[in-house]
Amino acid sequence: MKTLLQVLAQDERAQIHERTLQVLAKTGVRVDTAWGRQILKDAGAEVDENTNIVRFPRALVEESLRLAPKEFTLGARRPGWDLRMNGGDCTLCIDGEAIFALDRETGERRPGMAKDWLDATRLIDALDEVGVWWCMVEANDRGDSMADYVGYLQGIFSNFSKHVQDATSTPEQSPWLLEVLQVVFGDKEAIRRQHPLSVLLCPLSPLAIEAPYTDAYLALLGWDIPVAVMPMPLMGGTAPGSLISTTVVGNCDVLAMLCLIQAGAPGTPFICAPALSVIDPRSGRYSPGAVENGLLGAAAVEMARYYGLPAEGTGGGSECYVPGIQAGYERAMNALLPLLSWPDILVGPGLLGGSMVLSLEQLLIDVEIFKMAKR
């Protein structure tokens, strides 16, 4: 038995696709990277250098969708842990980029430290349900020099043996990332074949592609490094106040980046990973516990499947800052809906307080929720 949830009707998926093509062709996307604008211009996009607005003709979008591979494998250092995209199974990726941690001894919330980062990395390496690493917490006691960055990479590959998903924040870091990958996994051809690392890109929603992170990935073109594109439109905030319109905005952000990447290096492995979310109208903040997050997460997975592309879903947010009853039911509802749409990867476990607070206790609870939901 296998349950398959659908929140979008077939005509709604087609409508989202057509509205996406209209927005990309008429409104366009602001592309702040000159490198990226030139790549898109060479591919046939209409570029306005005065405003940095790029408009994408239908033919360019459709050709980019055709070029993107529908099946590929995310590799791992540990034998037997390669992940086949569009293979019919789902694994967990830990939620990322928290700035606080719950102290395991005192229970207090404090700034994240390198020890928290290391504890989380070692714990998820031991959990069979987690197949993908993302930086769970920022280490406030780690420096920002290039030597610190290389040490950060060394810490990842020394303590985590499955697939790594991360990002370089500047083009200057990219050569060092490639150097470390070659030390760990072998030459360029070995890295192209194994895909031991994928890059997570978060374009600025709505309808903007920022320069530093994008240029950092463009510096990796030619190495066949997979990319997961995760815009984060906020329904009622940075996206319109309806579920289907928010899905359109996220879809526009994803397909604009798809066009850029496929124009720069045709056939680059690409994962649809929009993190669609909901605003709290009383405060104007992100509302992580709202059940609409789960509905949007399922819709995003369905659009990836509409295109035949691998899907990275999101689910399991909570308003709470400590584990408890409310965190449990909010996370269960918001994880169940996207999971039953069967993404290849589900992001979400381990963070509380709107993904700002690392909790190792909550991480283990979330893994149990995932195991039950997957049944």
mmCIF file of N, CA and C in Angstrom, residues 62-142:
data_model
loop_
_atom_site.group_PDB
_atom_site.id
_atom_site.type_symbol
_atom_site.label_atom_id
_atom_site.label_comp_id
_atom_site.label_asym_id
_atom_site.label_seq_id
_atom_site.Cartn_x
_atom_site.Cartn_y
_atom_site.Cartn_z
ATOM 1 N N GLU A 62 10.552 26.234 -22.162
ATOM 2 C CA GLU A 62 10.260 24.855 -22.559
ATOM 3 C C GLU A 62 11.531 24.097 -22.934
ATOM 4 N N GLU A 63 12.475 24.770 -23.579
ATOM 5 C CA GLU A 63 13.738 24.111 -23.912
ATOM 6 C C GLU A 63 14.544 23.805 -22.650
ATOM 7 N N SER A 64 14.512 24.700 -21.678
ATOM 8 C CA SER A 64 15.219 24.462 -20.413
ATOM 9 C C SER A 64 14.624 23.269 -19.680
ATOM 10 N N LEU A 65 13.305 23.158 -19.688
ATOM 11 C CA LEU A 65 12.653 21.997 -19.073
ATOM 12 C C LEU A 65 13.047 20.710 -19.790
ATOM 13 N N ARG A 66 13.204 20.779 -21.089
ATOM 14 C CA ARG A 66 13.604 19.589 -21.848
ATOM 15 C C ARG A 66 15.041 19.183 -21.533
ATOM 16 N N LEU A 67 15.923 20.179 -21.348
ATOM 17 C CA LEU A 67 17.339 19.893 -21.124
ATOM 18 C C LEU A 67 17.619 19.327 -19.732
ATOM 19 N N ALA A 68 16.822 19.703 -18.747
ATOM 20 C CA ALA A 68 17.077 19.263 -17.369
ATOM 21 C C ALA A 68 16.866 17.760 -17.248
ATOM 22 N N PRO A 69 17.843 17.025 -16.709
ATOM 23 C CA PRO A 69 17.681 15.563 -16.577
ATOM 24 C C PRO A 69 16.570 15.224 -15.600
ATOM 25 N N LYS A 70 15.818 14.204 -15.915
ATOM 26 C CA LYS A 70 14.691 13.803 -15.076
ATOM 27 C C LYS A 70 15.103 12.786 -14.014
ATOM 28 N N GLU A 71 16.194 12.090 -14.238
ATOM 29 C CA GLU A 71 16.707 11.116 -13.277
ATOM 30 C C GLU A 71 18.219 11.265 -13.163
ATOM 31 N N PHE A 72 18.702 11.238 -11.930
ATOM 32 C CA PHE A 72 20.138 11.216 -11.659
ATOM 33 C C PHE A 72 20.318 10.778 -10.218
ATOM 34 N N THR A 73 21.547 10.625 -9.802
ATOM 35 C CA THR A 73 21.839 10.120 -8.461
ATOM 36 C C THR A 73 22.647 11.142 -7.678
ATOM 37 N N LEU A 74 22.277 11.354 -6.421
ATOM 38 C CA LEU A 74 23.072 12.147 -5.486
ATOM 39 C C LEU A 74 23.974 11.191 -4.726
ATOM 40 N N GLY A 75 25.277 11.386 -4.857
ATOM 41 C CA GLY A 75 26.228 10.441 -4.290
ATOM 42 C C GLY A 75 26.536 10.700 -2.828
ATOM 43 N N ALA A 76 27.249 9.757 -2.226
ATOM 44 C CA ALA A 76 27.617 9.834 -0.817
ATOM 45 C C ALA A 76 28.974 9.181 -0.611
ATOM 46 N N ARG A 77 29.646 9.598 0.441
ATOM 47 C CA ARG A 77 30.932 8.982 0.778
ATOM 48 C C ARG A 77 30.736 7.575 1.319
ATOM 49 N N ARG A 78 29.619 7.329 2.011
ATOM 50 C CA ARG A 78 29.353 6.011 2.584
ATOM 51 C C ARG A 78 28.758 5.089 1.518
ATOM 52 N N PRO A 79 29.314 3.911 1.328
ATOM 53 C CA PRO A 79 28.760 2.985 0.327
ATOM 54 C C PRO A 79 27.302 2.639 0.635
ATOM 55 N N GLY A 80 26.511 2.545 -0.417
ATOM 56 C CA GLY A 80 25.114 2.171 -0.271
ATOM 57 C C GLY A 80 24.177 3.311 0.037
ATOM 58 N N TRP A 81 24.680 4.550 0.075
ATOM 59 C CA TRP A 81 23.837 5.688 0.442
ATOM 60 C C TRP A 81 23.622 6.673 -0.701
ATOM 61 N N ASP A 82 23.877 6.254 -1.924
ATOM 62 C CA ASP A 82 23.525 7.094 -3.063
ATOM 63 C C ASP A 82 22.003 7.205 -3.157
ATOM 64 N N LEU A 83 21.506 8.376 -3.517
ATOM 65 C CA LEU A 83 20.068 8.650 -3.562
ATOM 66 C C LEU A 83 19.636 8.863 -5.007
ATOM 67 N N ARG A 84 18.732 8.035 -5.477
ATOM 68 C CA ARG A 84 18.263 8.140 -6.857
ATOM 69 C C ARG A 84 17.075 9.095 -6.919
ATOM 70 N N MET A 85 17.231 10.167 -7.650
ATOM 71 C CA MET A 85 16.160 11.138 -7.822
ATOM 72 C C MET A 85 15.123 10.610 -8.809
ATOM 73 N N ASN A 86 13.860 10.857 -8.491
ATOM 74 C CA ASN A 86 12.728 10.291 -9.229
ATOM 75 C C ASN A 86 12.737 8.772 -9.154
ATOM 76 N N GLY A 87 13.214 8.277 -8.019
ATOM 77 C CA GLY A 87 13.292 6.832 -7.837
ATOM 78 C C GLY A 87 12.143 6.242 -7.045
ATOM 79 N N GLY A 88 11.194 7.083 -6.604
ATOM 80 C CA GLY A 88 10.015 6.577 -5.913
ATOM 81 C C GLY A 88 10.127 6.505 -4.406
ATOM 82 N N ASP A 89 11.248 6.945 -3.825
ATOM 83 C CA ASP A 89 11.403 6.917 -2.371
ATOM 84 C C ASP A 89 11.633 8.336 -1.871
ATOM 85 N N CYS A 90 11.642 8.496 -0.551
ATOM 86 C CA CYS A 90 11.827 9.810 0.064
ATOM 87 C C CYS A 90 12.770 9.682 1.246
ATOM 88 N N THR A 91 13.713 10.609 1.350
ATOM 89 C CA THR A 91 14.606 10.677 2.498
ATOM 90 C C THR A 91 14.507 12.064 3.112
ATOM 91 N N LEU A 92 15.056 12.219 4.304
ATOM 92 C CA LEU A 92 15.007 13.498 5.001
ATOM 93 C C LEU A 92 16.270 14.315 4.766
ATOM 94 N N CYS A 93 16.082 15.628 4.676
ATOM 95 C CA CYS A 93 17.172 16.597 4.769
ATOM 96 C C CYS A 93 16.874 17.478 5.973
ATOM 97 N N ILE A 94 17.857 17.659 6.807
ATOM 98 C CA ILE A 94 17.653 18.460 8.010
ATOM 99 C C ILE A 94 17.380 19.918 7.638
ATOM 100 N N ASP A 95 16.511 20.565 8.398
ATOM 101 C CA ASP A 95 16.270 21.992 8.221
ATOM 102 C C ASP A 95 17.560 22.747 8.524
ATOM 103 N N GLY A 96 17.698 23.965 7.976
ATOM 104 C CA GLY A 96 18.990 24.616 8.083
ATOM 105 C C GLY A 96 18.961 26.080 8.454
ATOM 106 N N GLU A 97 20.160 26.551 8.808
ATOM 107 C CA GLU A 97 20.470 27.965 9.013
ATOM 108 C C GLU A 97 19.848 28.565 10.266
ATOM 109 N N ALA A 98 19.653 27.773 11.319
ATOM 110 C CA ALA A 98 19.239 28.347 12.603
ATOM 111 C C ALA A 98 20.363 29.215 13.161
ATOM 112 N N ILE A 99 20.004 30.156 14.007
ATOM 113 C CA ILE A 99 21.022 30.995 14.636
ATOM 114 C C ILE A 99 21.095 30.778 16.148
ATOM 115 N N PHE A 100 20.114 30.047 16.696
ATOM 116 C CA PHE A 100 20.107 29.722 18.120
ATOM 117 C C PHE A 100 20.090 28.210 18.301
ATOM 118 N N ALA A 101 20.421 27.781 19.509
ATOM 119 C CA ALA A 101 20.342 26.364 19.861
ATOM 120 C C ALA A 101 19.799 26.241 21.275
ATOM 121 N N LEU A 102 19.049 25.156 21.518
ATOM 122 C CA LEU A 102 18.640 24.832 22.885
ATOM 123 C C LEU A 102 19.760 24.041 23.532
ATOM 124 N N ASP A 103 20.304 24.581 24.616
ATOM 125 C CA ASP A 103 21.396 23.907 25.314
ATOM 126 C C ASP A 103 20.906 22.573 25.869
ATOM 127 N N ARG A 104 21.623 21.500 25.588
ATOM 128 C CA ARG A 104 21.161 20.169 25.987
ATOM 129 C C ARG A 104 21.232 19.960 27.494
ATOM 130 N N GLU A 105 22.053 20.723 28.188
ATOM 131 C CA GLU A 105 22.195 20.544 29.637
ATOM 132 C C GLU A 105 21.295 21.490 30.426
ATOM 133 N N THR A 106 21.200 22.748 30.001
ATOM 134 C CA THR A 106 20.433 23.730 30.767
ATOM 135 C C THR A 106 19.048 23.996 30.183
ATOM 136 N N GLY A 107 18.842 23.665 28.908
ATOM 137 C CA GLY A 107 17.575 23.943 28.250
ATOM 138 C C GLY A 107 17.409 25.377 27.798
ATOM 139 N N GLU A 108 18.403 26.227 28.046
ATOM 140 C CA GLU A 108 18.281 27.631 27.650
ATOM 141 C C GLU A 108 18.502 27.798 26.147
ATOM 142 N N ARG A 109 17.885 28.844 25.616
ATOM 143 C CA ARG A 109 18.111 29.198 24.217
ATOM 144 C C ARG A 109 19.267 30.187 24.157
ATOM 145 N N ARG A 110 20.269 29.860 23.366
ATOM 146 C CA ARG A 110 21.472 30.691 23.272
ATOM 147 C C ARG A 110 21.971 30.683 21.826
ATOM 148 N N PRO A 111 22.908 31.577 21.486
ATOM 149 C CA PRO A 111 23.458 31.560 20.125
ATOM 150 C C PRO A 111 24.111 30.219 19.802
ATOM 151 N N GLY A 112 23.950 29.776 18.560
ATOM 152 C CA GLY A 112 24.547 28.516 18.140
ATOM 153 C C GLY A 112 26.065 28.584 18.139
ATOM 154 N N MET A 113 26.697 27.464 18.484
ATOM 155 C CA MET A 113 28.155 27.375 18.542
ATOM 156 C C MET A 113 28.643 26.206 17.685
ATOM 157 N N ALA A 114 29.949 26.173 17.460
ATOM 158 C CA ALA A 114 30.532 25.106 16.644
ATOM 159 C C ALA A 114 30.244 23.735 17.238
ATOM 160 N N LYS A 115 30.192 23.643 18.571
ATOM 161 C CA LYS A 115 29.894 22.348 19.193
ATOM 162 C C LYS A 115 28.471 21.896 18.861
ATOM 163 N N ASP A 116 27.520 22.821 18.822
ATOM 164 C CA ASP A 116 26.149 22.465 18.434
ATOM 165 C C ASP A 116 26.125 21.949 16.997
ATOM 166 N N TRP A 117 26.834 22.633 16.124
ATOM 167 C CA TRP A 117 26.931 22.234 14.715
ATOM 168 C C TRP A 117 27.507 20.824 14.604
ATOM 169 N N LEU A 118 28.570 20.560 15.366
ATOM 170 C CA LEU A 118 29.220 19.250 15.307
ATOM 171 C C LEU A 118 28.323 18.163 15.892
ATOM 172 N N ASP A 119 27.680 18.448 17.026
ATOM 173 C CA ASP A 119 26.773 17.459 17.631
ATOM 174 C C ASP A 119 25.641 17.098 16.673
ATOM 175 N N ALA A 120 25.061 18.113 16.028
ATOM 176 C CA ALA A 120 23.962 17.857 15.095
ATOM 177 C C ALA A 120 24.439 17.050 13.893
ATOM 178 N N THR A 121 25.609 17.388 13.374
ATOM 179 C CA THR A 121 26.144 16.678 12.209
ATOM 180 C C THR A 121 26.386 15.211 12.529
ATOM 181 N N ARG A 122 26.969 14.939 13.672
ATOM 182 C CA ARG A 122 27.244 13.545 14.052
ATOM 183 C C ARG A 122 25.953 12.776 14.328
ATOM 184 N N LEU A 123 24.973 13.448 14.911
ATOM 185 C CA LEU A 123 23.711 12.769 15.204
ATOM 186 C C LEU A 123 22.990 12.378 13.918
ATOM 187 N N ILE A 124 22.871 13.294 12.974
ATOM 188 C CA ILE A 124 22.121 12.960 11.758
ATOM 189 C C ILE A 124 22.872 11.947 10.898
ATOM 190 N N ASP A 125 24.190 11.886 11.036
ATOM 191 C CA ASP A 125 24.928 10.854 10.300
ATOM 192 C C ASP A 125 24.553 9.465 10.800
ATOM 193 N N ALA A 126 24.114 9.379 12.060
ATOM 194 C CA ALA A 126 23.754 8.084 12.646
ATOM 195 C C ALA A 126 22.290 7.714 12.424
ATOM 196 N N LEU A 127 21.494 8.627 11.862
ATOM 197 C CA LEU A 127 20.065 8.375 11.674
ATOM 198 C C LEU A 127 19.806 7.898 10.251
ATOM 199 N N ASP A 128 19.266 6.698 10.114
ATOM 200 C CA ASP A 128 19.041 6.124 8.783
ATOM 201 C C ASP A 128 17.996 6.887 7.980
ATOM 202 N N GLU A 129 17.104 7.589 8.648
ATOM 203 C CA GLU A 129 16.049 8.311 7.930
ATOM 204 C C GLU A 129 16.570 9.583 7.265
ATOM 205 N N VAL A 130 17.735 10.050 7.684
ATOM 206 C CA VAL A 130 18.316 11.287 7.148
ATOM 207 C C VAL A 130 19.357 10.933 6.099
ATOM 208 N N GLY A 131 19.108 11.333 4.856
ATOM 209 C CA GLY A 131 20.045 11.025 3.783
ATOM 210 C C GLY A 131 20.807 12.220 3.261
ATOM 211 N N VAL A 132 20.415 13.443 3.705
ATOM 212 C CA VAL A 132 21.012 14.661 3.156
ATOM 213 C C VAL A 132 21.349 15.626 4.286
ATOM 214 N N TRP A 133 22.549 16.176 4.235
ATOM 215 C CA TRP A 133 23.019 17.157 5.217
ATOM 216 C C TRP A 133 22.772 18.569 4.715
ATOM 217 N N TRP A 134 22.317 19.426 5.621
ATOM 218 C CA TRP A 134 22.301 20.873 5.404
ATOM 219 C C TRP A 134 22.797 21.474 6.705
ATOM 220 N N CYS A 135 23.425 22.638 6.645
ATOM 221 C CA CYS A 135 23.971 23.270 7.851
ATOM 222 C C CYS A 135 22.829 23.653 8.790
ATOM 223 N N MET A 136 22.676 22.902 9.882
ATOM 224 C CA MET A 136 21.529 23.098 10.766
ATOM 225 C C MET A 136 21.594 24.386 11.563
ATOM 226 N N VAL A 137 22.800 24.798 11.953
ATOM 227 C CA VAL A 137 22.913 25.960 12.828
ATOM 228 C C VAL A 137 24.200 26.708 12.497
ATOM 229 N N GLU A 138 24.108 28.020 12.528
ATOM 230 C CA GLU A 138 25.291 28.845 12.315
ATOM 231 C C GLU A 138 26.129 28.851 13.587
ATOM 232 N N ALA A 139 27.438 28.656 13.418
ATOM 233 C CA ALA A 139 28.350 28.647 14.567
ATOM 234 C C ALA A 139 28.871 30.064 14.789
ATOM 235 N N ASN A 140 28.384 30.712 15.835
ATOM 236 C CA ASN A 140 28.765 32.098 16.082
ATOM 237 C C ASN A 140 30.206 32.249 16.541
ATOM 238 N N ASP A 141 30.840 31.144 16.926
ATOM 239 C CA ASP A 141 32.240 31.210 17.340
ATOM 240 C C ASP A 141 33.184 30.766 16.224
ATOM 241 N N ARG A 142 32.688 30.662 14.996
ATOM 242 C CA ARG A 142 33.541 30.326 13.855
ATOM 243 C C ARG A 142 33.824 31.593 13.062
#
